[in-house]
Structures are given as C-alpha cells and as structure tokens.
PDB file of C-alpha atoms (C1' of nucleotides) in Angstrom:
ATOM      1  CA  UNK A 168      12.836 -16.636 -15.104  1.00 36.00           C
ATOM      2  CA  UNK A 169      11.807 -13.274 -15.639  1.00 33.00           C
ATOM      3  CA  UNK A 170      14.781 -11.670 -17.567  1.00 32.00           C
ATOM      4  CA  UNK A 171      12.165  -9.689 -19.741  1.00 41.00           C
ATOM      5  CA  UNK A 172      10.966  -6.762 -17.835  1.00 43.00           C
ATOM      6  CA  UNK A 173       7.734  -5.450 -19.189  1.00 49.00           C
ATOM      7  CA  UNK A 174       7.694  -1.607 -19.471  1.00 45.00           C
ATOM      8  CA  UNK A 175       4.930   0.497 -20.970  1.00 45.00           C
ATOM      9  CA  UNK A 176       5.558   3.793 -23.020  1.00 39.00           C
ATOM     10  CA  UNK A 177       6.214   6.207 -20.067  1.00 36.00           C
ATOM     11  CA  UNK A 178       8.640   3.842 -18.222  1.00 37.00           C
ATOM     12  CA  UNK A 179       6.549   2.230 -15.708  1.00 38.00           C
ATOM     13  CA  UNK A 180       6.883  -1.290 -14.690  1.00 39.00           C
ATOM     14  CA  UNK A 181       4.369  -3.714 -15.865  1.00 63.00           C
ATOM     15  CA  UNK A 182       4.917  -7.049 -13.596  1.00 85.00           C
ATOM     16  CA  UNK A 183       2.118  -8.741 -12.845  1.00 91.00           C
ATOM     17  CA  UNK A 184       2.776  -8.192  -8.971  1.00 94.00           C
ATOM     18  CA  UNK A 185       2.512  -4.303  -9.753  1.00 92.00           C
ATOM     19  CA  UNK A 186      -0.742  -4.916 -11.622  1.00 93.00           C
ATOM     20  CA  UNK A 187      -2.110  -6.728  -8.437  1.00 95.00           C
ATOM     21  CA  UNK A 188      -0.972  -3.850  -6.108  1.00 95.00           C
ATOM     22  CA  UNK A 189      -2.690  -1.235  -8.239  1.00 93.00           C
ATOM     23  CA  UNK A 190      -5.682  -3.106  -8.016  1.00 95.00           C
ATOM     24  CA  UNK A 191      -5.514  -4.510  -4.571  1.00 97.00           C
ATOM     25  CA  UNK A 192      -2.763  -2.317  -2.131  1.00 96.00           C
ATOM     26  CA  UNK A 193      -3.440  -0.218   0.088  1.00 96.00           C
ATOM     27  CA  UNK A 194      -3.924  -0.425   3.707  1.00 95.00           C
ATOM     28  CA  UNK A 195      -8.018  -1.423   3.312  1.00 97.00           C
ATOM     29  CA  UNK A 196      -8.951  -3.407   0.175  1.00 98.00           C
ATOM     30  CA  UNK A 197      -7.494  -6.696   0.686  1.00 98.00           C
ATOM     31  CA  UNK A 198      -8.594  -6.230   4.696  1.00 96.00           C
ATOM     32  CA  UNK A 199     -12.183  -5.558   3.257  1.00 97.00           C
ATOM     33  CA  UNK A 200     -11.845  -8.447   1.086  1.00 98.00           C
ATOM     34  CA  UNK A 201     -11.057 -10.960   3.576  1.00 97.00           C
ATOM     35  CA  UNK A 202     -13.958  -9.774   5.453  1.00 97.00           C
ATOM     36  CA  UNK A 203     -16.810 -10.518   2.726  1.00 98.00           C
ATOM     37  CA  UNK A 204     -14.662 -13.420   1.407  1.00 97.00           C
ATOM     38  CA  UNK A 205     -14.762 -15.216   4.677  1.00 96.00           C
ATOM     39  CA  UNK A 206     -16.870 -13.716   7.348  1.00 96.00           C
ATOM     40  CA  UNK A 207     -19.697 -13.651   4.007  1.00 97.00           C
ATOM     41  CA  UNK A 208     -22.035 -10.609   3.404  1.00 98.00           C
ATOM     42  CA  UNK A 209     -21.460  -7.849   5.344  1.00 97.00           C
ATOM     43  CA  UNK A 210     -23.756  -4.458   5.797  1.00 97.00           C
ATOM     44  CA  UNK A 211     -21.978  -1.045   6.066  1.00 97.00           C
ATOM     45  CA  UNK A 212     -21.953  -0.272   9.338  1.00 96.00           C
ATOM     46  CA  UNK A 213     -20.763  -3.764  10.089  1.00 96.00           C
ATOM     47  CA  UNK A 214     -17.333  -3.485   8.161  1.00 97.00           C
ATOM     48  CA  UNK A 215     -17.023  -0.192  10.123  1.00 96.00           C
ATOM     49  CA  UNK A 216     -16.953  -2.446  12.906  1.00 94.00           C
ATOM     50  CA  UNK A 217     -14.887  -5.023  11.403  1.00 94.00           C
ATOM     51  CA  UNK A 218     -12.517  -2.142  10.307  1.00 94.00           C
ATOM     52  CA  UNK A 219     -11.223  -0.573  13.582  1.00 90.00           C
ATOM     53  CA  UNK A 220      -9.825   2.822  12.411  1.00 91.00           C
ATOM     54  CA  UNK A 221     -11.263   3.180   9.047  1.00 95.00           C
ATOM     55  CA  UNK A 222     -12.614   6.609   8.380  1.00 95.00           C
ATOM     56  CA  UNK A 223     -16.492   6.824   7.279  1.00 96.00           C
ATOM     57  CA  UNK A 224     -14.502   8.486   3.733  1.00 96.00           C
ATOM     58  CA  UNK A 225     -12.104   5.922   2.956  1.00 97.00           C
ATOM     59  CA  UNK A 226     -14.732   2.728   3.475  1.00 98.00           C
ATOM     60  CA  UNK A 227     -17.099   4.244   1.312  1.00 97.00           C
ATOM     61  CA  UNK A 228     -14.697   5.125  -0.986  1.00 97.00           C
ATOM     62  CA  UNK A 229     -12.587   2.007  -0.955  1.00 98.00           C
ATOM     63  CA  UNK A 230     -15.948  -0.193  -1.544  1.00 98.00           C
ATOM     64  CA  UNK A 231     -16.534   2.033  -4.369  1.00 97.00           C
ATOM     65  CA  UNK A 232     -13.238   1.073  -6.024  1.00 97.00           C
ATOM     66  CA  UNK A 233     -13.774  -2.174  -5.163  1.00 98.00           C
ATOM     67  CA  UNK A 234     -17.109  -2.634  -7.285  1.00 98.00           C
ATOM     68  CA  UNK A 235     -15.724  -0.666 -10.002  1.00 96.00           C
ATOM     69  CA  UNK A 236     -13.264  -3.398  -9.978  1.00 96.00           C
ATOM     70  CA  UNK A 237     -15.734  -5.750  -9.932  1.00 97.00           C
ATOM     71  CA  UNK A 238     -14.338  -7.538  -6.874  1.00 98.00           C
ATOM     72  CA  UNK A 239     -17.283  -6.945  -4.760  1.00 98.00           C
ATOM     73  CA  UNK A 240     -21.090  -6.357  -5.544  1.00 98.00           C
ATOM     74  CA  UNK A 241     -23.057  -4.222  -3.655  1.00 98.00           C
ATOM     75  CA  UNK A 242     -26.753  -4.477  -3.215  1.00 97.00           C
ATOM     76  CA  UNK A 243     -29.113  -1.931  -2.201  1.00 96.00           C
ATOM     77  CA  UNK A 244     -32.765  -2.758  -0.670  1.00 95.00           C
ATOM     78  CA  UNK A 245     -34.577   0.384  -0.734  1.00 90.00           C
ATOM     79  CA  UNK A 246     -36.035   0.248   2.751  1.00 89.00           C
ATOM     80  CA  UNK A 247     -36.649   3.124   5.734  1.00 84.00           C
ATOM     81  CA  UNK A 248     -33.577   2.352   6.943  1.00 89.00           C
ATOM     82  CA  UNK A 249     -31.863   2.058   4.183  1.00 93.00           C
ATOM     83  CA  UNK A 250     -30.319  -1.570   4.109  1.00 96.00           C
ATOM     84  CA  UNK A 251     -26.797  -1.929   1.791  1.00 97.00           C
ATOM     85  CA  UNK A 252     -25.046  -5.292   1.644  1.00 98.00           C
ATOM     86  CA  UNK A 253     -21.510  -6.204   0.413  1.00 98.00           C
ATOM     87  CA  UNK A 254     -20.178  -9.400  -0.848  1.00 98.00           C
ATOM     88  CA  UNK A 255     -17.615 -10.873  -2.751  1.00 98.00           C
ATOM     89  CA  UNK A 256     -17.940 -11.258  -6.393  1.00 98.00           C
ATOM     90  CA  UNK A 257     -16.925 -14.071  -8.340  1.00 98.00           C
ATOM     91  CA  UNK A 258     -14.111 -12.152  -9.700  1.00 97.00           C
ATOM     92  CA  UNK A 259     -13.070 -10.969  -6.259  1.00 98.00           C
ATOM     93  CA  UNK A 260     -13.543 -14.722  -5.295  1.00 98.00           C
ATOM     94  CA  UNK A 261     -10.076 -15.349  -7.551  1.00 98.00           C
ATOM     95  CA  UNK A 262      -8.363 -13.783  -4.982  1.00 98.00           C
ATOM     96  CA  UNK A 263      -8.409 -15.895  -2.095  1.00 98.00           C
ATOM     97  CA  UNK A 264      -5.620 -17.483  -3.287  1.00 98.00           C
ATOM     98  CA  UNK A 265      -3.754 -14.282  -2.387  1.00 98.00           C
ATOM     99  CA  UNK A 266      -6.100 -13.862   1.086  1.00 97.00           C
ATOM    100  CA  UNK A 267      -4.942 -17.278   2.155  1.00 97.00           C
ATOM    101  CA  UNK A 268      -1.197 -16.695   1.457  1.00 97.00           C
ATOM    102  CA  UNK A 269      -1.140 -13.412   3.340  1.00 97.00           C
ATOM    103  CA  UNK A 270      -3.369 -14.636   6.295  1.00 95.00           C
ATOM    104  CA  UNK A 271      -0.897 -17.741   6.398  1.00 96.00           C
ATOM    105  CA  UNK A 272       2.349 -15.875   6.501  1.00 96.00           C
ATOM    106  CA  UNK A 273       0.891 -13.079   8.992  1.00 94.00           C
ATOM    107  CA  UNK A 274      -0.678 -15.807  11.096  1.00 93.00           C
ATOM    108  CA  UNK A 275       3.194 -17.576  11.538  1.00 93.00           C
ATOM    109  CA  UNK A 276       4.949 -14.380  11.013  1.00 91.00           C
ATOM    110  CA  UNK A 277       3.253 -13.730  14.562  1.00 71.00           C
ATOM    111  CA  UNK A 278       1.008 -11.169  14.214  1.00 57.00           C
ATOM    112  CA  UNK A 279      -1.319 -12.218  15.727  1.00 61.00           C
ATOM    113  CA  UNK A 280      -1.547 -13.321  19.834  1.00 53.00           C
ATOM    114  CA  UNK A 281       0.636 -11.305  22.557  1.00 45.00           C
ATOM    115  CA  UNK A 282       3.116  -9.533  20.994  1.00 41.00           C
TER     116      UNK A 282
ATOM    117  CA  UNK B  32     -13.908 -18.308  10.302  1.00 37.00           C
ATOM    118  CA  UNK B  33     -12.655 -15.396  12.228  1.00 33.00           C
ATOM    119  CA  UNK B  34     -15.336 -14.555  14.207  1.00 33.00           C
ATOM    120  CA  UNK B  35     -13.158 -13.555  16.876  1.00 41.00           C
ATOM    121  CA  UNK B  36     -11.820 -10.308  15.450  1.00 43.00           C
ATOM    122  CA  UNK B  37      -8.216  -9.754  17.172  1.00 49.00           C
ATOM    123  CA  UNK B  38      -8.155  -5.536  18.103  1.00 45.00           C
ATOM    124  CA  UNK B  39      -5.259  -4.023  20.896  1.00 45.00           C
ATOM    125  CA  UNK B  40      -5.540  -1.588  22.940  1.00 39.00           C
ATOM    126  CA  UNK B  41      -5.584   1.391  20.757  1.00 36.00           C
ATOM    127  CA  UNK B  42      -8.465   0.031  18.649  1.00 37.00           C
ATOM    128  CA  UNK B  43      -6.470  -1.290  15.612  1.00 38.00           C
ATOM    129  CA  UNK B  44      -7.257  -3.978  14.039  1.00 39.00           C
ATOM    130  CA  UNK B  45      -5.178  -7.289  14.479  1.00 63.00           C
ATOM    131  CA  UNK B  46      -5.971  -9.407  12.238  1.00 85.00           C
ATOM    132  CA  UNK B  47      -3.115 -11.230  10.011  1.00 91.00           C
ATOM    133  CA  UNK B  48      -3.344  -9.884   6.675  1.00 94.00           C
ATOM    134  CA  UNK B  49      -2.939  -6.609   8.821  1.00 92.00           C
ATOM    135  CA  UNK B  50       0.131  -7.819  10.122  1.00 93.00           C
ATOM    136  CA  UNK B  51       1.413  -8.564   6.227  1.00 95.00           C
ATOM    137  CA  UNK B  52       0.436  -5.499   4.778  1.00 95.00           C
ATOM    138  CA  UNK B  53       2.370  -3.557   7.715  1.00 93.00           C
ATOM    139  CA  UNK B  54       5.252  -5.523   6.543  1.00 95.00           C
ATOM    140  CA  UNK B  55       5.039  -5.904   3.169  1.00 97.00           C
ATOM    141  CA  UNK B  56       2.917  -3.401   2.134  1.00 95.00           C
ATOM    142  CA  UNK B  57       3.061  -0.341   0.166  1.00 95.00           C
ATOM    143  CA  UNK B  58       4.407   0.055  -3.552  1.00 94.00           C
ATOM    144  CA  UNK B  59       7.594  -1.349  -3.605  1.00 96.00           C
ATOM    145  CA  UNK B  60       8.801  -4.229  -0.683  1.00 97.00           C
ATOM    146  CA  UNK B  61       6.337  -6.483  -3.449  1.00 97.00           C
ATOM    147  CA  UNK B  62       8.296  -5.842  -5.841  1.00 96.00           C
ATOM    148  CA  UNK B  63      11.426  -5.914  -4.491  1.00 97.00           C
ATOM    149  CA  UNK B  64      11.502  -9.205  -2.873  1.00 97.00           C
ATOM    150  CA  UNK B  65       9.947 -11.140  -6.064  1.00 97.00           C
ATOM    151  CA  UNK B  66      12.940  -9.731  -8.605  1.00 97.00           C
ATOM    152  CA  UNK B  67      15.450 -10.902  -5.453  1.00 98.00           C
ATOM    153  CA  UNK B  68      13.576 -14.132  -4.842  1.00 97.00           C
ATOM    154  CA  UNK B  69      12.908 -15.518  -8.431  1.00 96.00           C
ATOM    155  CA  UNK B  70      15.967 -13.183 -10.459  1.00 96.00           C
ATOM    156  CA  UNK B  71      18.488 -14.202  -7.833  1.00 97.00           C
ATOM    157  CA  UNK B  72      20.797 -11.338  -5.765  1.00 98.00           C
ATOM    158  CA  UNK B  73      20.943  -8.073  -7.427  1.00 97.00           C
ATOM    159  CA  UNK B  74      23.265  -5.142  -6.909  1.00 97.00           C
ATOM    160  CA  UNK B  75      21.505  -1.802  -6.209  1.00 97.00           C
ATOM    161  CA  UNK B  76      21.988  -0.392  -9.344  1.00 96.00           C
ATOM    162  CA  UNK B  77      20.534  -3.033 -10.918  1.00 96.00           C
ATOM    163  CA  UNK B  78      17.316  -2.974  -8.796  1.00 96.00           C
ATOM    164  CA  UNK B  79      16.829   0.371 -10.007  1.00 95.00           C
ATOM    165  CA  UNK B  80      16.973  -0.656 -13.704  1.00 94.00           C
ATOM    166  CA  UNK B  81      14.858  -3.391 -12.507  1.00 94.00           C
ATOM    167  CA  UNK B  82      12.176  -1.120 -10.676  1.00 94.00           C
ATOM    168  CA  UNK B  83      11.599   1.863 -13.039  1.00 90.00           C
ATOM    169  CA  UNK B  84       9.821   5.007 -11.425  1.00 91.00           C
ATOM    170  CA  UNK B  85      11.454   4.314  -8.447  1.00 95.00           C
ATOM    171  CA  UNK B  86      13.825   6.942  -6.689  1.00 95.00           C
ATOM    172  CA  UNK B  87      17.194   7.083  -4.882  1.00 95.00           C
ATOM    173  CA  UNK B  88      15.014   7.271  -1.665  1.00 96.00           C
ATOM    174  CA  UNK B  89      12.723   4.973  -1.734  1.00 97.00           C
ATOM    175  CA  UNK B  90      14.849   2.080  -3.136  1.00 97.00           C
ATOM    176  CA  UNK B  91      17.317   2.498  -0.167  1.00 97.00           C
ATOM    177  CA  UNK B  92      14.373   3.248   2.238  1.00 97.00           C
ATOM    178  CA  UNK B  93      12.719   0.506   1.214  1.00 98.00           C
ATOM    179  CA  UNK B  94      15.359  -1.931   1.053  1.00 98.00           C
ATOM    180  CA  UNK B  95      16.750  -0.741   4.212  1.00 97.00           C
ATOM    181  CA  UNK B  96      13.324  -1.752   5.687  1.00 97.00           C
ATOM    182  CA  UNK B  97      13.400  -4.932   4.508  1.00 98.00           C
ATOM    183  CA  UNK B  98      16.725  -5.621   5.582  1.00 98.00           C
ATOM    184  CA  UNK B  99      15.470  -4.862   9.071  1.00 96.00           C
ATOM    185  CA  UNK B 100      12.683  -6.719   9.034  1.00 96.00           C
ATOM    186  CA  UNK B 101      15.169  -9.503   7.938  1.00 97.00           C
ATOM    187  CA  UNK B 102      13.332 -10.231   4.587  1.00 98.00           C
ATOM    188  CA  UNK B 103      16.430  -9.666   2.639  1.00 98.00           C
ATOM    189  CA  UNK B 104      19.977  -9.859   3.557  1.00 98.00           C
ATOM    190  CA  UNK B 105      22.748  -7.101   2.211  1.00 98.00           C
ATOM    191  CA  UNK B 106      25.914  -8.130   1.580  1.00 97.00           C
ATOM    192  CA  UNK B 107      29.032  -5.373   1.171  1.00 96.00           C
ATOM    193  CA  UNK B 108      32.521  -5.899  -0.592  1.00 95.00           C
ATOM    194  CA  UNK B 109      34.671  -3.550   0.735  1.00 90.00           C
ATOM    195  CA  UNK B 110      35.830  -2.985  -3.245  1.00 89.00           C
ATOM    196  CA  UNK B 111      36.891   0.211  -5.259  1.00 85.00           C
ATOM    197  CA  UNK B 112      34.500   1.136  -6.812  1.00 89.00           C
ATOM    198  CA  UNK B 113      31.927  -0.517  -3.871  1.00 93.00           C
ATOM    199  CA  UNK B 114      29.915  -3.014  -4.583  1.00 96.00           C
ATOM    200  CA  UNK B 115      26.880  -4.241  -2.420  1.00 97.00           C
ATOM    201  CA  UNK B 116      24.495  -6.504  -3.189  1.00 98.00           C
ATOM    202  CA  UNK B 117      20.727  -8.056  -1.899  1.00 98.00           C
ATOM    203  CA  UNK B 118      19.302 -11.396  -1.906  1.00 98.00           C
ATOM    204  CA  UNK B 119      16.339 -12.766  -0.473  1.00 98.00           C
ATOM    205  CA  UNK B 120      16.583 -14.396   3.175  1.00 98.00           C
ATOM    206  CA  UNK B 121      15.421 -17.476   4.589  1.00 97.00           C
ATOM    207  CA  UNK B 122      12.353 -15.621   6.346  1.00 97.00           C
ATOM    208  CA  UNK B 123      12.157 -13.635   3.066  1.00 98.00           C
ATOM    209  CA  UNK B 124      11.500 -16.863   1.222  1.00 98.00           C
ATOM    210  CA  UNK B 125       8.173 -17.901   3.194  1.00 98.00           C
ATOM    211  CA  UNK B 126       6.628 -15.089   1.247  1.00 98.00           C
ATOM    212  CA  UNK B 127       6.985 -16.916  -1.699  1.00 98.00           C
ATOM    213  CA  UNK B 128       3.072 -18.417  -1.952  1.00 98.00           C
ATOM    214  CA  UNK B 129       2.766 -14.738  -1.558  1.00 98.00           C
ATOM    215  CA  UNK B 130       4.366 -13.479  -4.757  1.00 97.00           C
ATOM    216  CA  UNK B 131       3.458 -16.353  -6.613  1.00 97.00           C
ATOM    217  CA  UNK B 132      -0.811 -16.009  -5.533  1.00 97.00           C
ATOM    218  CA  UNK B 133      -0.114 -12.489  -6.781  1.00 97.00           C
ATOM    219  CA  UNK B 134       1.905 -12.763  -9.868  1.00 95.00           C
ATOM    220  CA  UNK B 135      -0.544 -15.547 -10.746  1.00 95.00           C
ATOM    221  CA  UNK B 136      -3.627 -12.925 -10.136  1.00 96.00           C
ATOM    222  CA  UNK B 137      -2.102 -10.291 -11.561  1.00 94.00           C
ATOM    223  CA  UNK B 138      -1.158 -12.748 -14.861  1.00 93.00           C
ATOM    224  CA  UNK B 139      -5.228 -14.109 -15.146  1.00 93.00           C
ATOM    225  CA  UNK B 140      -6.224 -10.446 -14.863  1.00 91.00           C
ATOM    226  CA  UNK B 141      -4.520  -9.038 -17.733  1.00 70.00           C
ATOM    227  CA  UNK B 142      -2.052  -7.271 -15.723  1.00 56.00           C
ATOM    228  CA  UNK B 143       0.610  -8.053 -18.597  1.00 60.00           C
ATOM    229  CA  UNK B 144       0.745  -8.211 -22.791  1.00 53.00           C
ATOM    230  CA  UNK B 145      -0.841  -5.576 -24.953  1.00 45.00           C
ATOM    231  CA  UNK B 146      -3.224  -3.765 -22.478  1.00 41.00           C
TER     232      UNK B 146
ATOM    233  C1'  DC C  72      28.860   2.749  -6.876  1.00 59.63           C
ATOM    234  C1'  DT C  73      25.999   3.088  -2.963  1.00 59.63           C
ATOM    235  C1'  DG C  74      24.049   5.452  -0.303  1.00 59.63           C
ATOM    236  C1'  DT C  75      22.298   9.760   3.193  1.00 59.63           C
ATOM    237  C1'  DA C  76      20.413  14.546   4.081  1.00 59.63           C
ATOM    238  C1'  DT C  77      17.585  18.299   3.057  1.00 59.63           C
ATOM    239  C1'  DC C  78      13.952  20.760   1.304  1.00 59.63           C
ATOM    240  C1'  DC C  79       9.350  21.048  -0.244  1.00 59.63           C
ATOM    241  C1'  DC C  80       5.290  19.955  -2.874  1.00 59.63           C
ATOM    242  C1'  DC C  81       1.217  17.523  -3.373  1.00 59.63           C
ATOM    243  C1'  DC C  82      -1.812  13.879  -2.470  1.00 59.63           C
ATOM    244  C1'  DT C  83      -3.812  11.153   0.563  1.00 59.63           C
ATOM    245  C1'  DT C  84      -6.420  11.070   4.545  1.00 59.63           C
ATOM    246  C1'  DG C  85      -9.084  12.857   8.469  1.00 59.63           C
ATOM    247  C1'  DA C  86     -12.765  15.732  10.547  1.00 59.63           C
ATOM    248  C1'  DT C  87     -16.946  17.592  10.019  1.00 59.63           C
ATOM    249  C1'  DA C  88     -21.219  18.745   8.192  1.00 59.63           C
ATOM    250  C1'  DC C  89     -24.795  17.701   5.213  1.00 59.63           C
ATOM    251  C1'  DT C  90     -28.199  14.601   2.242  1.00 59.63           C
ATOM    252  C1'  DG C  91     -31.480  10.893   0.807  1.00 59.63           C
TER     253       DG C  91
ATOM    254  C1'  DC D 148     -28.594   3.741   7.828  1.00 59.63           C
ATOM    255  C1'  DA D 149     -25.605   4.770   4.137  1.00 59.63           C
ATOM    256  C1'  DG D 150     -23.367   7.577   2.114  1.00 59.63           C
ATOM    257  C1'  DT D 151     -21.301  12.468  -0.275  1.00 59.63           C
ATOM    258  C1'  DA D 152     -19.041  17.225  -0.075  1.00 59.63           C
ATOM    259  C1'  DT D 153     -15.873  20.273   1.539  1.00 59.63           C
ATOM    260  C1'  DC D 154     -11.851  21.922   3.671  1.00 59.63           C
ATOM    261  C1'  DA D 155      -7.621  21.571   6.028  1.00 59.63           C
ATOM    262  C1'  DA D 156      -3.607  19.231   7.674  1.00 59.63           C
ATOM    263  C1'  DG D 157       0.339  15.823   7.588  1.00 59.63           C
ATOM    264  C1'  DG D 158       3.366  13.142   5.778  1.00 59.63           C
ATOM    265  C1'  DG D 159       4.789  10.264   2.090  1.00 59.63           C
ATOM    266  C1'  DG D 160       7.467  10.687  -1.669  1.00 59.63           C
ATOM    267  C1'  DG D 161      10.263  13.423  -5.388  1.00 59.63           C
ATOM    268  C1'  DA D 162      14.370  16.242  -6.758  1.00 59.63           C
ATOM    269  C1'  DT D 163      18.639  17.510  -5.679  1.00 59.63           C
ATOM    270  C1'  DA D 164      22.932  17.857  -3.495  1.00 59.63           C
ATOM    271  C1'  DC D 165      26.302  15.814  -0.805  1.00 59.63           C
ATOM    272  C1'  DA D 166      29.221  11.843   1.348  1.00 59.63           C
ATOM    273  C1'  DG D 167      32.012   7.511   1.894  1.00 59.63           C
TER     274       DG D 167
END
DNA sequence: CTGTATCCCCCTTGATACTG
DNA sequence: CAGTATCAAGGGGGATACAG
C-alpha cells in the first residue's frame, strides 16, 4: 500500500501521519490531551500540576494551539479569582483512538513502574 | 483513570504516553517506521526519496536511534557499491495500532487530497 | 552508496516580570 | 488565578565537506 507519496508544491511530505504530528507532536499536546480526555475537566493550575516540568509559557501557549485546533474548549467564568476550565472537545474526542494506542504501547513498552 | 499520576525523582512526569513520545517522538521516527512497516524494507536512499525535507543528518540520526532502541533492524551487504538496508523489527511492529490510530486521524482530518 | 564530522544559525524554550 | 510580554540562552537541526 502506499506507493503514491503525496507531496505538495514546495516538496514537503503530505502523509497523513505527518498531518497528525503537525497537529498533535510535540512533547505537551497529546500529554495535555490525555489529561482532559481521561482525568475530565481540568482548571489551569491543575494541568500545571498534572504537567511536572511544563513552563507557565508553553501550557498557556500549547492550550492556545490546542483550541485553535479545536481539540479542546476552554471556558472562562468571570469570577474574583478568575476560574478557567479545559476540556476535550468533540473533535479532540476523535483522538483517543491515538491516546489509547500510545498509552498501551508505553504502558508494555515499560515505562512505567521501576525502571 | 489515572489518578495516580506516576512522577521520579527529578519531578518528570511518568506517565506512558510520556514514555512513547520519548521514544517515538519528534518529526521523523513516525514517519520512518510506518513507510518500513507498511512499504516493506527500504534502502537509505530510498527513505530519503521517501521522506522529503529531510537531511543527511537527521535520517541517519534518526534511524540510528531507532535501531538502538531496537524498533528497526539494519541490515549491511558488504557489496561494491554498499548497500544497506532497514526494516521494521518485531518490537517495531507493536507500534502498529500506533501508526494506523494516526494515519486514520490524520486521513478523517483532511490531512491528505486537495487541501 | 551510506554514512560521519564540523560549523553555525535560528528557533524553541526558559526565566522573569508584569497585567487583568 | 490565569495568563501575556520580553529578553536571553541552548540546542536542535541545516549545509557542507569528508570518509569507508
């Protein structure tokens, strides 16, 4: 399968597994995903937690992406303190698929437990 | 699920799709292992054709990597002019739900056809 | 053909301070 | 609490040359 390569007008590949990376790699967004996909809603300062090592820059700017992509929705309650919550869109939703696969291999792969 | 968030002693996070991405992650390994998984073993050269944009570096980096991490196995013929060529390993076949949860995603999403 | 080594640029990321 | 702005630093990655 797979003998045509798709390639747009400067040369770049166009596979569907490069089309996923650009939307999803990286070392955060499918971490951040698996949070609000299975741990549900999550406030800020809780995937800070959740994230151990994740600059205050690169979550807000990785959610950011994120809901441009429509793959998570963010929702603002306009309190004193301010009160944001995260959580997975239908759209991001489609991805699980992907969530489960990775989680499975990492989980047998050992990475988790004393290594 | 996953209450019980996994972190070592440095404060990084443990979880498993951590694990995958460490392995797997980045712009290319993706890539790489789905043309040697589903298009059979390839000779370097013709990864390159297969993977345009990359560069001299990063396909042997990468593939090096890989072959480390025992994902894919290199094979040499001691030949004039050489020849050497990379198929996917045992382990590196258990990422296939992988590659296909992504190439599916990427497919629904539009990643390929006129965009 | 199949790499490795070197140099170097730039982009990502981090640290910090500031805002609503 | 939930971000944004700014600046600086480091290293990932590119181009090129060289090697087996």
């Amino acid at each position: 399968m797979t003998e045509e390569i798709q390639v747009d007008d400067h040369g770049k590949l166009k596979c569907s597994i490069d089309y996923t990376l650009n939307k999803v790699g990286g070392k955060w967004k499918l971490v951040i995903l698996w949070h609000v996909t299975f741990d549900g809603t999550q406030r800020y300062n809780e995937l800070r937690r959740l994230l151990p090592g994740i600059t205050h820059k690169m979550l807000s700017q990785q959610l950011k992406e994120l809901e441009q992509d429509g793959l998570v929705v963010r929702t603002q309650y306009n309190e004193m303190p301010p009160r944001v919550e995260y959580s997975v869109s239908e759209k991001g939703l489609t991805l699980k698929p992907v969530l489960e696969a990775m989680h499975l291999w990492g989980t047998e792969q050992g990475g988790l437990a004393g290594e």
